[in-house]
Coordinates of N, CA, C and O in Angstrom, one line a residue:
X276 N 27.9 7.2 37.5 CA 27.3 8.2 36.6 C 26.4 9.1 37.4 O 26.4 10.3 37.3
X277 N 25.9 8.7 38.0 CA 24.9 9.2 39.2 C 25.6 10.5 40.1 O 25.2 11.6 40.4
X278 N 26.9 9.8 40.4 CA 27.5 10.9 41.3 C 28.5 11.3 41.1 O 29.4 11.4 41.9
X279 N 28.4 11.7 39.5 CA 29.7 12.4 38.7 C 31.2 11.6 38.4 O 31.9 11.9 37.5
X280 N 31.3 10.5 39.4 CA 32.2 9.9 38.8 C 32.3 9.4 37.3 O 31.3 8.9 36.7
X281 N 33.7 9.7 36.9 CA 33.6 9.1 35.4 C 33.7 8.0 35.2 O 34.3 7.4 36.0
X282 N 33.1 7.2 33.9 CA 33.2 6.4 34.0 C 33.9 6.1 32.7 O 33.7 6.9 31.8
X283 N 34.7 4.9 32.4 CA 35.6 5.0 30.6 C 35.1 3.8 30.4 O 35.2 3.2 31.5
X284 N 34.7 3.0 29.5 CA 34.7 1.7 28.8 C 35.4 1.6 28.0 O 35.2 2.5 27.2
X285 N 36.6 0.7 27.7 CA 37.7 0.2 27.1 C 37.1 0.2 25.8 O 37.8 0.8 25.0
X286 N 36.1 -0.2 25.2 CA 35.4 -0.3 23.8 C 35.2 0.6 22.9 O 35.4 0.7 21.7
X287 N 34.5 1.6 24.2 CA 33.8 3.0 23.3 C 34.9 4.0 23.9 O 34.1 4.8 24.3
X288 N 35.4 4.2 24.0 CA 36.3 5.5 25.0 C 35.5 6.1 26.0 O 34.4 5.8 26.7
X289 N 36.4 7.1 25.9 CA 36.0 8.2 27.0 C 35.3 9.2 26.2 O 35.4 10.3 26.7
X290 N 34.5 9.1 24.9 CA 33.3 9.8 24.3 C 32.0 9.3 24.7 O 31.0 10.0 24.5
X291 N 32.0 8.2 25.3 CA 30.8 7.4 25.3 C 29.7 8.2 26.9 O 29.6 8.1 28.2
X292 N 29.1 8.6 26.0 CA 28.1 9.4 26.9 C 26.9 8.7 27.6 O 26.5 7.8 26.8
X293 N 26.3 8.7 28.7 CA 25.6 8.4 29.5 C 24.4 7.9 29.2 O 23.9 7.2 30.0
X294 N 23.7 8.3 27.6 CA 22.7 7.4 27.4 C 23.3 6.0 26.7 O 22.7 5.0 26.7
X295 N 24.5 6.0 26.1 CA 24.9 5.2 25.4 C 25.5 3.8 26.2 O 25.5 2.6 25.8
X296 N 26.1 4.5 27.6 CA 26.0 3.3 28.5 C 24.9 3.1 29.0 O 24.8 1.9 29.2
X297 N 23.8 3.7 29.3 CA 22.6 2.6 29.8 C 21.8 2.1 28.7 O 20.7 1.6 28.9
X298 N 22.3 2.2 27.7 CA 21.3 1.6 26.6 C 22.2 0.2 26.6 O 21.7 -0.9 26.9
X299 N 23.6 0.3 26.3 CA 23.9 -1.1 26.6 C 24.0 -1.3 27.9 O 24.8 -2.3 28.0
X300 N 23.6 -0.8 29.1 CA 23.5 -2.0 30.1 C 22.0 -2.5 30.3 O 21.7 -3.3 31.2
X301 N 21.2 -1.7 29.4 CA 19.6 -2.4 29.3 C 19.8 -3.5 28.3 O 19.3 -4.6 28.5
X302 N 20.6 -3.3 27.4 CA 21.0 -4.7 26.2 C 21.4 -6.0 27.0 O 20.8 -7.1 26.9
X303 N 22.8 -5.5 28.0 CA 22.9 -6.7 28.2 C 22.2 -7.4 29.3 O 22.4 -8.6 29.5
X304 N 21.2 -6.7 30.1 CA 19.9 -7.0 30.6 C 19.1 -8.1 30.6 O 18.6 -9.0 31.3
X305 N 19.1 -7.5 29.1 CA 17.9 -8.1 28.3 C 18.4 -9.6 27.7 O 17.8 -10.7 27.4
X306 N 19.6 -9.3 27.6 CA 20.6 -10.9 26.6 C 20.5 -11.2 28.2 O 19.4 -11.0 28.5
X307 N 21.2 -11.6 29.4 CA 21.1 -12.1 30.2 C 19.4 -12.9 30.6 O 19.1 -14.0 31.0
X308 N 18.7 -12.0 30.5 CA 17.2 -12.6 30.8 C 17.1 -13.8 29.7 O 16.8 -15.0 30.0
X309 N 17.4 -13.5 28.2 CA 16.9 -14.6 26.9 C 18.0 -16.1 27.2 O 18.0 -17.3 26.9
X310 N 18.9 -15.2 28.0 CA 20.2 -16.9 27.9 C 19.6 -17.4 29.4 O 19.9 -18.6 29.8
X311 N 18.8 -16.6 30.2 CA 18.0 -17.5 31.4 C 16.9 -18.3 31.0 O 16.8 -19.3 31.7
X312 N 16.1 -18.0 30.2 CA 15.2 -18.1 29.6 C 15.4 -19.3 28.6 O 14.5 -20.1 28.4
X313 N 16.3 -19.5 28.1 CA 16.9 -20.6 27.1 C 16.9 -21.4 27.5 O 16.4 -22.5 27.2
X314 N 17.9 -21.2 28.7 CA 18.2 -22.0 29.5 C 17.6 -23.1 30.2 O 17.8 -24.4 30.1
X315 N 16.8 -22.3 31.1 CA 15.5 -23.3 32.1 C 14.4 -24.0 30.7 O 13.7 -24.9 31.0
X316 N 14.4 -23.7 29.9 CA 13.4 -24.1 28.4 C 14.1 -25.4 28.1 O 13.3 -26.2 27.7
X317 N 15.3 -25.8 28.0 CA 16.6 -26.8 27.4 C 16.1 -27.9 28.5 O 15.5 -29.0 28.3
X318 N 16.5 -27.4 30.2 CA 17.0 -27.9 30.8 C 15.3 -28.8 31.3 O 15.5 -30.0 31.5
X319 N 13.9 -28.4 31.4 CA 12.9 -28.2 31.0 C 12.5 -29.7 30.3 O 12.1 -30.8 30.7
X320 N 12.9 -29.2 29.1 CA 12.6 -30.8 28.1 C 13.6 -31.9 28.2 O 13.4 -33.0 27.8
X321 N 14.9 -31.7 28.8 CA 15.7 -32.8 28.8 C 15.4 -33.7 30.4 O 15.8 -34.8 30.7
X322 N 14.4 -32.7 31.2 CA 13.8 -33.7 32.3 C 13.1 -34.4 32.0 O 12.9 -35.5 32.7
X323 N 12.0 -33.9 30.5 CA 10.9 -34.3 30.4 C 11.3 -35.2 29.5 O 10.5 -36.1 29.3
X324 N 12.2 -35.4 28.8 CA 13.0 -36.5 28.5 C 13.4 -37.8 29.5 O 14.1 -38.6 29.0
X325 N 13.1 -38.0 30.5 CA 13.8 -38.6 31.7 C 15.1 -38.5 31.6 O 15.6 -39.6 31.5
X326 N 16.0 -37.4 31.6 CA 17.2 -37.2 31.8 C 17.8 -36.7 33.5 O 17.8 -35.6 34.2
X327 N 18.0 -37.3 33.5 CA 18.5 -36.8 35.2 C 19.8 -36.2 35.0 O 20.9 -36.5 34.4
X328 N 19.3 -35.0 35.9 CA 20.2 -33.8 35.7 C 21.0 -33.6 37.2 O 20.6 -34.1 38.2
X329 N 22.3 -32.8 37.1 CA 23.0 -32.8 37.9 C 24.4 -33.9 37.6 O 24.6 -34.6 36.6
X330 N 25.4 -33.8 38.7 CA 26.4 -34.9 38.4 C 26.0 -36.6 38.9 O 25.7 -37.1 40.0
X331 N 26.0 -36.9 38.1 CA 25.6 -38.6 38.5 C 26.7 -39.1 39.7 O 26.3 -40.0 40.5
X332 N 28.0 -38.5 39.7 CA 29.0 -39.6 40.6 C 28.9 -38.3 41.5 O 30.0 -37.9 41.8
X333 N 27.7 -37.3 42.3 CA 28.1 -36.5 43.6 C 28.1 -37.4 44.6 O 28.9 -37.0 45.5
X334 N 27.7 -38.4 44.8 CA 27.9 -39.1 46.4 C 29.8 -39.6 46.1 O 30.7 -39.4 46.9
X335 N 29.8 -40.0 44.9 CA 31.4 -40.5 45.3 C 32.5 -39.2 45.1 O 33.7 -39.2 45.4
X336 N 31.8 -38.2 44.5 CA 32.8 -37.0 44.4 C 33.1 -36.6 46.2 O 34.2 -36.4 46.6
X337 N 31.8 -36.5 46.9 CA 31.4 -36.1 48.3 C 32.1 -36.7 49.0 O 32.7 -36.2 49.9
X338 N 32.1 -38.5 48.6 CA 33.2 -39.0 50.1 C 34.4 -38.5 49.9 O 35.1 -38.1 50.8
X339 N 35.0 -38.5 48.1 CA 36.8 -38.1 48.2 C 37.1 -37.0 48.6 O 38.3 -36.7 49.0
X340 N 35.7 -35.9 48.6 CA 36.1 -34.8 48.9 C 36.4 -34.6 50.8 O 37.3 -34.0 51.4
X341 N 35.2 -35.2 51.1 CA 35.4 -35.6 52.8 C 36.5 -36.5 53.4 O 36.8 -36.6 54.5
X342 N 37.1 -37.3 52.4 CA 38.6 -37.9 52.5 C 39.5 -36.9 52.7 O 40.4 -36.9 53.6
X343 N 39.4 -36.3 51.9 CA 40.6 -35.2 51.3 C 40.7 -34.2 52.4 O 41.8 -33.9 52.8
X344 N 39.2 -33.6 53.0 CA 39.7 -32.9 54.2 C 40.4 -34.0 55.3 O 41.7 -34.1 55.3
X345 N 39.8 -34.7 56.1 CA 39.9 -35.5 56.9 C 42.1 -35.5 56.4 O 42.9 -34.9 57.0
X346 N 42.3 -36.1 55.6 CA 43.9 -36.4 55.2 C 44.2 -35.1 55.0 O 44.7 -35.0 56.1
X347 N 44.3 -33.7 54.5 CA 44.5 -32.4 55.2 C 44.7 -32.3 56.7 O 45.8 -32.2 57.1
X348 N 43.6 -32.3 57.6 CA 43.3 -32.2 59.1 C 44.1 -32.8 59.7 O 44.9 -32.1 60.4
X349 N 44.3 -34.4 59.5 CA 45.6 -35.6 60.0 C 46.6 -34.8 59.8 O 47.0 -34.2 60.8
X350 N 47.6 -34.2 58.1 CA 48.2 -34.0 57.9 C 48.4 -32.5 59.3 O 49.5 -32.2 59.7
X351 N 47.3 -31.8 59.5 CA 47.9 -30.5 60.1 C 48.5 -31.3 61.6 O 49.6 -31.4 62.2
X352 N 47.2 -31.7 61.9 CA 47.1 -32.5 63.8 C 49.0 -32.9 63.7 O 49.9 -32.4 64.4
X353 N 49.3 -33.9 62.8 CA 50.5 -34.3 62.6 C 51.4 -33.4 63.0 O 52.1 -33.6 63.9
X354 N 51.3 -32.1 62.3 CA 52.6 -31.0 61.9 C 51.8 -30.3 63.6 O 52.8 -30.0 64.3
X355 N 51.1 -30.0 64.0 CA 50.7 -28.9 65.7 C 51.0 -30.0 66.6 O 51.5 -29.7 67.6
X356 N 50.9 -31.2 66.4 CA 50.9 -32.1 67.9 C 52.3 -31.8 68.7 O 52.5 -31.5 69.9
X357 N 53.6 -32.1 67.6 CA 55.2 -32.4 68.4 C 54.8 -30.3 69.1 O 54.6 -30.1 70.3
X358 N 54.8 -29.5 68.3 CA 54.4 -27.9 69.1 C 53.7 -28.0 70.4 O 54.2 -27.7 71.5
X359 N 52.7 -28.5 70.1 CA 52.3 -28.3 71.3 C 52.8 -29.4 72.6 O 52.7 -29.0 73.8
X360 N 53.3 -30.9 72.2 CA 54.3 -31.0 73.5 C 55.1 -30.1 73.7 O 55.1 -29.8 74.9
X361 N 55.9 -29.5 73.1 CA 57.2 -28.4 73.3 C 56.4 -27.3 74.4 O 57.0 -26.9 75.4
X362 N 55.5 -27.0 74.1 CA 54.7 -25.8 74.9 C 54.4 -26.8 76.1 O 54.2 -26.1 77.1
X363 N 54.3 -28.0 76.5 CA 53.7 -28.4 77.8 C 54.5 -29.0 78.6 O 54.4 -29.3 79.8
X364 N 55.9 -29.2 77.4 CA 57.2 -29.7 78.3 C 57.9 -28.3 78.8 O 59.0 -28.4 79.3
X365 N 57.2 -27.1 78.6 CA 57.7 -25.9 79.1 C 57.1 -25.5 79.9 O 57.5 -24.6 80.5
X366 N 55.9 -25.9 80.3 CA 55.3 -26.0 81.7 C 54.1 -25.4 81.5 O 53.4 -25.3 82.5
X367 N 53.6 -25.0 80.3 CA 52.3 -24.6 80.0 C 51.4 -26.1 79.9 O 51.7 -26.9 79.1
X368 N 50.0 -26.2 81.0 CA 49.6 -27.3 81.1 C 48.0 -27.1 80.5 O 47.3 -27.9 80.0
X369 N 47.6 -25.7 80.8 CA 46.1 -25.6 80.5 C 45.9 -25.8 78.8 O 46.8 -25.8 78.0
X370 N 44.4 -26.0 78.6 CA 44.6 -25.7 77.0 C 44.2 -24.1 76.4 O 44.4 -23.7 75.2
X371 N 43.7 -23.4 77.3 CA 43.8 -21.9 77.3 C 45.6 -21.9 77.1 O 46.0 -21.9 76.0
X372 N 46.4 -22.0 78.2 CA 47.7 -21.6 77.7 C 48.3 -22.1 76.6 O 49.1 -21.3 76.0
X373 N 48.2 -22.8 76.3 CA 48.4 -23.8 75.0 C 48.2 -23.1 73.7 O 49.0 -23.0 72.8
X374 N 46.6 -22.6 74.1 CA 46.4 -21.8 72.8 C 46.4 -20.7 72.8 O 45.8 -20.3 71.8
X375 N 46.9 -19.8 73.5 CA 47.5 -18.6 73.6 C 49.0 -18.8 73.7 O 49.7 -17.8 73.9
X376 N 49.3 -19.6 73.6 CA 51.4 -19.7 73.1 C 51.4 -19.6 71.9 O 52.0 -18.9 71.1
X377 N 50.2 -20.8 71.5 CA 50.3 -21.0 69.7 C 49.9 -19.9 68.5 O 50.2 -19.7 67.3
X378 N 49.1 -19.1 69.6 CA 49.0 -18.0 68.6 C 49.9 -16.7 68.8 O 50.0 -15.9 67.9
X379 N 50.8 -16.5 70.3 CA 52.0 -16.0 70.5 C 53.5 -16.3 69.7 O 54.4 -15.4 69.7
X380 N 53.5 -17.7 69.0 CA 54.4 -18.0 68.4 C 54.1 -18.0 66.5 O 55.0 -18.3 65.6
X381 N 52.7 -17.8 66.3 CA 52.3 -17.4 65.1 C 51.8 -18.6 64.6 O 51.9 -18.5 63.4
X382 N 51.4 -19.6 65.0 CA 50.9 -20.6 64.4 C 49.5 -20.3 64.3 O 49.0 -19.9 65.3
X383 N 48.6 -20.7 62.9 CA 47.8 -20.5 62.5 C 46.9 -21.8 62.6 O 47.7 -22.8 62.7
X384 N 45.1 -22.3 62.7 CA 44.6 -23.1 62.4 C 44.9 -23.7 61.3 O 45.4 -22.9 60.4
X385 N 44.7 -25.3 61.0 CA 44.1 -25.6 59.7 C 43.7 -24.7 58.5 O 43.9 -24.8 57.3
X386 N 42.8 -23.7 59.2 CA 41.9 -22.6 58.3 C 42.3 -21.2 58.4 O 41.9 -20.2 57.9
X387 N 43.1 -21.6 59.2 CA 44.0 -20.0 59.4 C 43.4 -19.2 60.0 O 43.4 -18.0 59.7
X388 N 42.9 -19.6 60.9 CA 42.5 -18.9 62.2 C 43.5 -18.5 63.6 O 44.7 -18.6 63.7
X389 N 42.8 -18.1 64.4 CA 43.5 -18.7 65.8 C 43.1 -19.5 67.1 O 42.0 -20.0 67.0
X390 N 43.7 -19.5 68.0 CA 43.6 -21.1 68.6 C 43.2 -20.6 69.6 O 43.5 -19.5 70.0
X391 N 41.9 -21.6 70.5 CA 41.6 -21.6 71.2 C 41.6 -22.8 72.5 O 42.0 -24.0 72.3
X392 N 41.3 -22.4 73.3 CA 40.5 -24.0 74.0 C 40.5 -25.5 73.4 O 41.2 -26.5 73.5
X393 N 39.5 -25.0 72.8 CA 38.4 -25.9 71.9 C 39.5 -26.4 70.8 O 40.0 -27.5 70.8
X394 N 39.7 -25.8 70.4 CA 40.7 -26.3 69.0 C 42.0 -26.6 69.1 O 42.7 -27.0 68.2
X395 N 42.5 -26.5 70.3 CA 43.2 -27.2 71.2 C 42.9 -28.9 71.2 O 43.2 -29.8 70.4
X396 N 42.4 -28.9 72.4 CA 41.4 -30.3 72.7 C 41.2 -30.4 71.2 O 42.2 -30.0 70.7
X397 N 40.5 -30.6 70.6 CA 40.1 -31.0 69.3 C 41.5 -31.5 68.4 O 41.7 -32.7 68.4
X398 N 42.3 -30.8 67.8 CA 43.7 -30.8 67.6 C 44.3 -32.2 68.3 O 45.0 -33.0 67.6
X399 N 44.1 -32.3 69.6 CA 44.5 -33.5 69.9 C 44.0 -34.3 70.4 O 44.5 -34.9 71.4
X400 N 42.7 -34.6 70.0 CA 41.8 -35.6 70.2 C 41.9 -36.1 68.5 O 42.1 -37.3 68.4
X401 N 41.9 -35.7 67.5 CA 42.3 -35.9 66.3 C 43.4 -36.7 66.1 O 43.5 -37.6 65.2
X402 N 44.7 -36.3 67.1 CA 45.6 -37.0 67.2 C 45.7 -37.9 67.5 O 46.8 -38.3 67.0
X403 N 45.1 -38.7 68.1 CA 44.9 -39.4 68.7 C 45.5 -39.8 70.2 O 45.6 -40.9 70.8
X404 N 45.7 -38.1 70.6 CA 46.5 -38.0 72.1 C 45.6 -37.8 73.1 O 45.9 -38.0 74.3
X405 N 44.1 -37.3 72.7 CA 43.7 -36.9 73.8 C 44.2 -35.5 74.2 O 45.3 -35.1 73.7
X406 N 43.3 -34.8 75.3 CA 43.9 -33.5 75.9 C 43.8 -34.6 78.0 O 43.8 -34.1 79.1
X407 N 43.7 -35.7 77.6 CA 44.7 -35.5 79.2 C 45.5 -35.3 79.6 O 46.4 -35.3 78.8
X408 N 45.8 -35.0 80.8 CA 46.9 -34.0 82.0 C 46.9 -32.9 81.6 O 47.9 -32.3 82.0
X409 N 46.0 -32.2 80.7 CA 45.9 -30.7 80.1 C 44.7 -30.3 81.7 O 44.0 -31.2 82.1
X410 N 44.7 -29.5 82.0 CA 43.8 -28.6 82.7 C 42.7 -27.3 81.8 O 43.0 -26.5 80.9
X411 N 41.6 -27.7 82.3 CA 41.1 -26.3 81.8 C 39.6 -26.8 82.5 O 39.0 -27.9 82.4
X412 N 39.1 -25.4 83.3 CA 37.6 -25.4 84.0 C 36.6 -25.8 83.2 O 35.7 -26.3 83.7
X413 N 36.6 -25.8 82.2 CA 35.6 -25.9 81.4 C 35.5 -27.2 80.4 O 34.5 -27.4 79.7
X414 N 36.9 -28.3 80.3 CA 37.0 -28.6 79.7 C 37.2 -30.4 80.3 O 37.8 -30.4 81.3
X415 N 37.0 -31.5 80.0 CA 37.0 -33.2 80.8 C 38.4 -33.1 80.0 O 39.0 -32.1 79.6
X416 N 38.9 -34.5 80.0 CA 39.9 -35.2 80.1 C 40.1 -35.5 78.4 O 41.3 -35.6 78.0
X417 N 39.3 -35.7 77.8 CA 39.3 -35.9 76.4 C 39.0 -34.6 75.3 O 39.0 -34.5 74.1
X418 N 38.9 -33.4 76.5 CA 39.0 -32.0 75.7 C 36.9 -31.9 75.1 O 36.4 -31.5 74.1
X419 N 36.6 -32.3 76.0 CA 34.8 -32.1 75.9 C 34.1 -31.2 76.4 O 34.2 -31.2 77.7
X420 N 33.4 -30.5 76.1 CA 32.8 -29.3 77.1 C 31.7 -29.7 78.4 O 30.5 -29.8 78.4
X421 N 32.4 -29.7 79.4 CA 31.3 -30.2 80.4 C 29.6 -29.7 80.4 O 29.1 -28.6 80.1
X422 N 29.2 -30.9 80.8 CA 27.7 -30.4 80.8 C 27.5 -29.4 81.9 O 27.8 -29.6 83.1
X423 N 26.9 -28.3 81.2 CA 26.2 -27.6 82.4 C 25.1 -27.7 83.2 O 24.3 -28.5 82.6
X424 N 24.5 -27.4 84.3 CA 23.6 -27.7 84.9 C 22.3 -28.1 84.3 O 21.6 -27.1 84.0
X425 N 21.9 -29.0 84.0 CA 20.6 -29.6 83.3 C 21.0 -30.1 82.3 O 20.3 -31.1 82.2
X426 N 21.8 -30.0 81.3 CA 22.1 -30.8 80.3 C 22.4 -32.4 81.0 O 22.7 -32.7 82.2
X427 N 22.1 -33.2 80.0 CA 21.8 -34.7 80.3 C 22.5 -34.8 79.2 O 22.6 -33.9 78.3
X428 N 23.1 -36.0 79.1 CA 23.8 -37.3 78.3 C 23.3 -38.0 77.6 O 22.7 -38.8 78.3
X429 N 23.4 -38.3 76.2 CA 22.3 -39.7 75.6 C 22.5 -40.6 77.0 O 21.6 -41.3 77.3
X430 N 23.9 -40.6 77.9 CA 23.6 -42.1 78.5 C 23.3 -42.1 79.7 O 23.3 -43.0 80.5
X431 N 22.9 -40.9 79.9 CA 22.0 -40.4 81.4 C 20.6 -40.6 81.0 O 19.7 -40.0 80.3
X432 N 20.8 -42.2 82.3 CA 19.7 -42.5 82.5 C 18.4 -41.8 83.2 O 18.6 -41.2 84.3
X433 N 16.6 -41.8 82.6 CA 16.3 -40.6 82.9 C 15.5 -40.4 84.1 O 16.0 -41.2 84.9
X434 N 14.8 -39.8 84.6 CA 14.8 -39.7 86.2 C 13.7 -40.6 86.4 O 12.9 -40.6 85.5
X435 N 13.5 -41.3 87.3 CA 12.3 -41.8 87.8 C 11.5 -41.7 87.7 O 10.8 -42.7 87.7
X436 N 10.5 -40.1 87.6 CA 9.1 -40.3 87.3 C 9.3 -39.9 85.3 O 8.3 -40.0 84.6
X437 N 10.2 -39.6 84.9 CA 10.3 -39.7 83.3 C 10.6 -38.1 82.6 O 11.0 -37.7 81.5
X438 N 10.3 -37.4 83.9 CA 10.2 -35.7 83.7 C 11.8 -35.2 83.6 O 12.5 -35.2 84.7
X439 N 12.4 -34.6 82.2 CA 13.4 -33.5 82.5 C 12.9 -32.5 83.0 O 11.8 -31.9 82.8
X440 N 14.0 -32.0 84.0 CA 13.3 -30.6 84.6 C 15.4 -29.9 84.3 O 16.5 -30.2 84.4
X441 N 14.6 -29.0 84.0 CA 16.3 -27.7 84.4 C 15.4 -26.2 85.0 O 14.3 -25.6 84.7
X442 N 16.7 -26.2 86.2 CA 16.5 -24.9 87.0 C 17.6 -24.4 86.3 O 18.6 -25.0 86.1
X443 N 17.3 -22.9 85.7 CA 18.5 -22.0 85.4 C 19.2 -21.5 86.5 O 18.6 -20.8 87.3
X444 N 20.7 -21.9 86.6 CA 21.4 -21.0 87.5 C 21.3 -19.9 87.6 O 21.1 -19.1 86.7
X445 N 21.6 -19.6 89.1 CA 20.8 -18.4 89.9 C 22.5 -17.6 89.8 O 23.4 -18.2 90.3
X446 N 22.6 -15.9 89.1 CA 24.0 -16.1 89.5 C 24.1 -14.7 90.4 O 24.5 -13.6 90.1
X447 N 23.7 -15.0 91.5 CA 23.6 -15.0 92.8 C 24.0 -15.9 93.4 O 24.5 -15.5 94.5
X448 N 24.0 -16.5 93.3 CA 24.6 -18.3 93.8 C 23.5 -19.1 94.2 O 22.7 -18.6 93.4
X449 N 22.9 -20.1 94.8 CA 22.3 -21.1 95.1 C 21.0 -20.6 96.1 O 21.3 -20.2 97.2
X450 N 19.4 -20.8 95.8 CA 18.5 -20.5 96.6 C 18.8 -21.0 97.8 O 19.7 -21.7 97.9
X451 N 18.1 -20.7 98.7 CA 18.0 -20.6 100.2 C 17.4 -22.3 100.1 O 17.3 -22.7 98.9
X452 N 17.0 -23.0 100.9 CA 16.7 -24.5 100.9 C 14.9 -23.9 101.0 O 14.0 -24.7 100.7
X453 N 14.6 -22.8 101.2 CA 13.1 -22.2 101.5 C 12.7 -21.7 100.2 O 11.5 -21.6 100.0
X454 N 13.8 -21.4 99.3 CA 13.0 -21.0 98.0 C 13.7 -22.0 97.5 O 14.8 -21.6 97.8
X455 N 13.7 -22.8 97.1 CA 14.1 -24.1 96.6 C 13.1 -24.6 95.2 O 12.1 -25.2 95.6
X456 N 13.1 -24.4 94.1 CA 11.6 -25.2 93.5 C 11.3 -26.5 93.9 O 12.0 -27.2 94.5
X457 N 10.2 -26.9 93.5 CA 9.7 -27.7 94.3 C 9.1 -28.8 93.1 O 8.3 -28.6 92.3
X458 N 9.9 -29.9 93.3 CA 8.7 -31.4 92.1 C 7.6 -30.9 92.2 O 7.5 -30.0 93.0
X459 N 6.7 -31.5 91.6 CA 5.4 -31.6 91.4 C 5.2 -33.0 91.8 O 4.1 -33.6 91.7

């Protein structure tokens, strides 16, 4: 109404002039505030009732629901795994290539995405195939992202005097043995 578009309501026609729509959209304003207002008032005394509010069975709705993905996910891993041998018995070994065939040949994520790396390895670590004899710089044997310089391991044991330290890579390449930091 503001910027000349018209506007028609199916109820009143196309007579219905501009105070008559904001008077009912101040109405239904006002009914939306009284049915909030009721509302929280209801909900209010049936606490103070000791009524516990909410669904009583969310923990068991929550596991079937986390079932239900999980048996979706299997079900996809199942239908991409035999694909992706076909792509590595054709000589594509990386999981970069892997996932740039898969989305060259139109196959979509689980969620209908597209494929990367990661969701590669993942894909068949789900499988229970693993991404070994897959290649990729960035990526171990089980399709994990290598630790970068300073990251530690829950099972890296920690240094002798107790202190993590990380130097940020220089990308320049590696200090001189003279500028070196230095323990404390």
């Amino acid at each position: 109404m503001t910027h000349g578009v018209p506007f028609v309501v199916a109820e009143l026609g196309r007579d219905a002039d501009p105070f008559m729509l904001h008077f009912y959209a101040a109405l239904a304003q006002q009914q939306r505030a009284l049915i909030s207002a009721r509302t929280k008032a209801a909900l209010a005394v049936k606490k103070a009732q000791g009524v516990k509010l909410g669904n009583p069975l969310y923990r068991e709705a929550l596991k079937m629901a986390h079932a239900a993905n999980r048996a979706a996910a299997d079900r996809h891993a199942a239908n991409v795994v035999p694909i992706i041998r076909e792509i590595t018995a054709a000589g594509i070994t990386t999981l970069q290539g892997i996932a740039k065939a898969l989305n060259a040949r139109g196959i979509h994520t689980a969620r209908g995405g597209g494929w990367y790396a990661q969701t590669v390895a993942n894909i068949l670590v789900r499988a229970g195939q693993g991404a070994r004899g897959l290649s990729s710089p960035r990526f171990d044997a089980v399709g994990r992202r290598h630790r970068s310089r300073g990251e530690r391991s829950l099972e890296a044991p920690p240094p002798a005097d107790g202190v993590f330290r990380h130097y940020p890579s220089n990308p320049a390449g590696p200090l001189p043995k003279d500028r070196q930091p230095q323990d404390e």
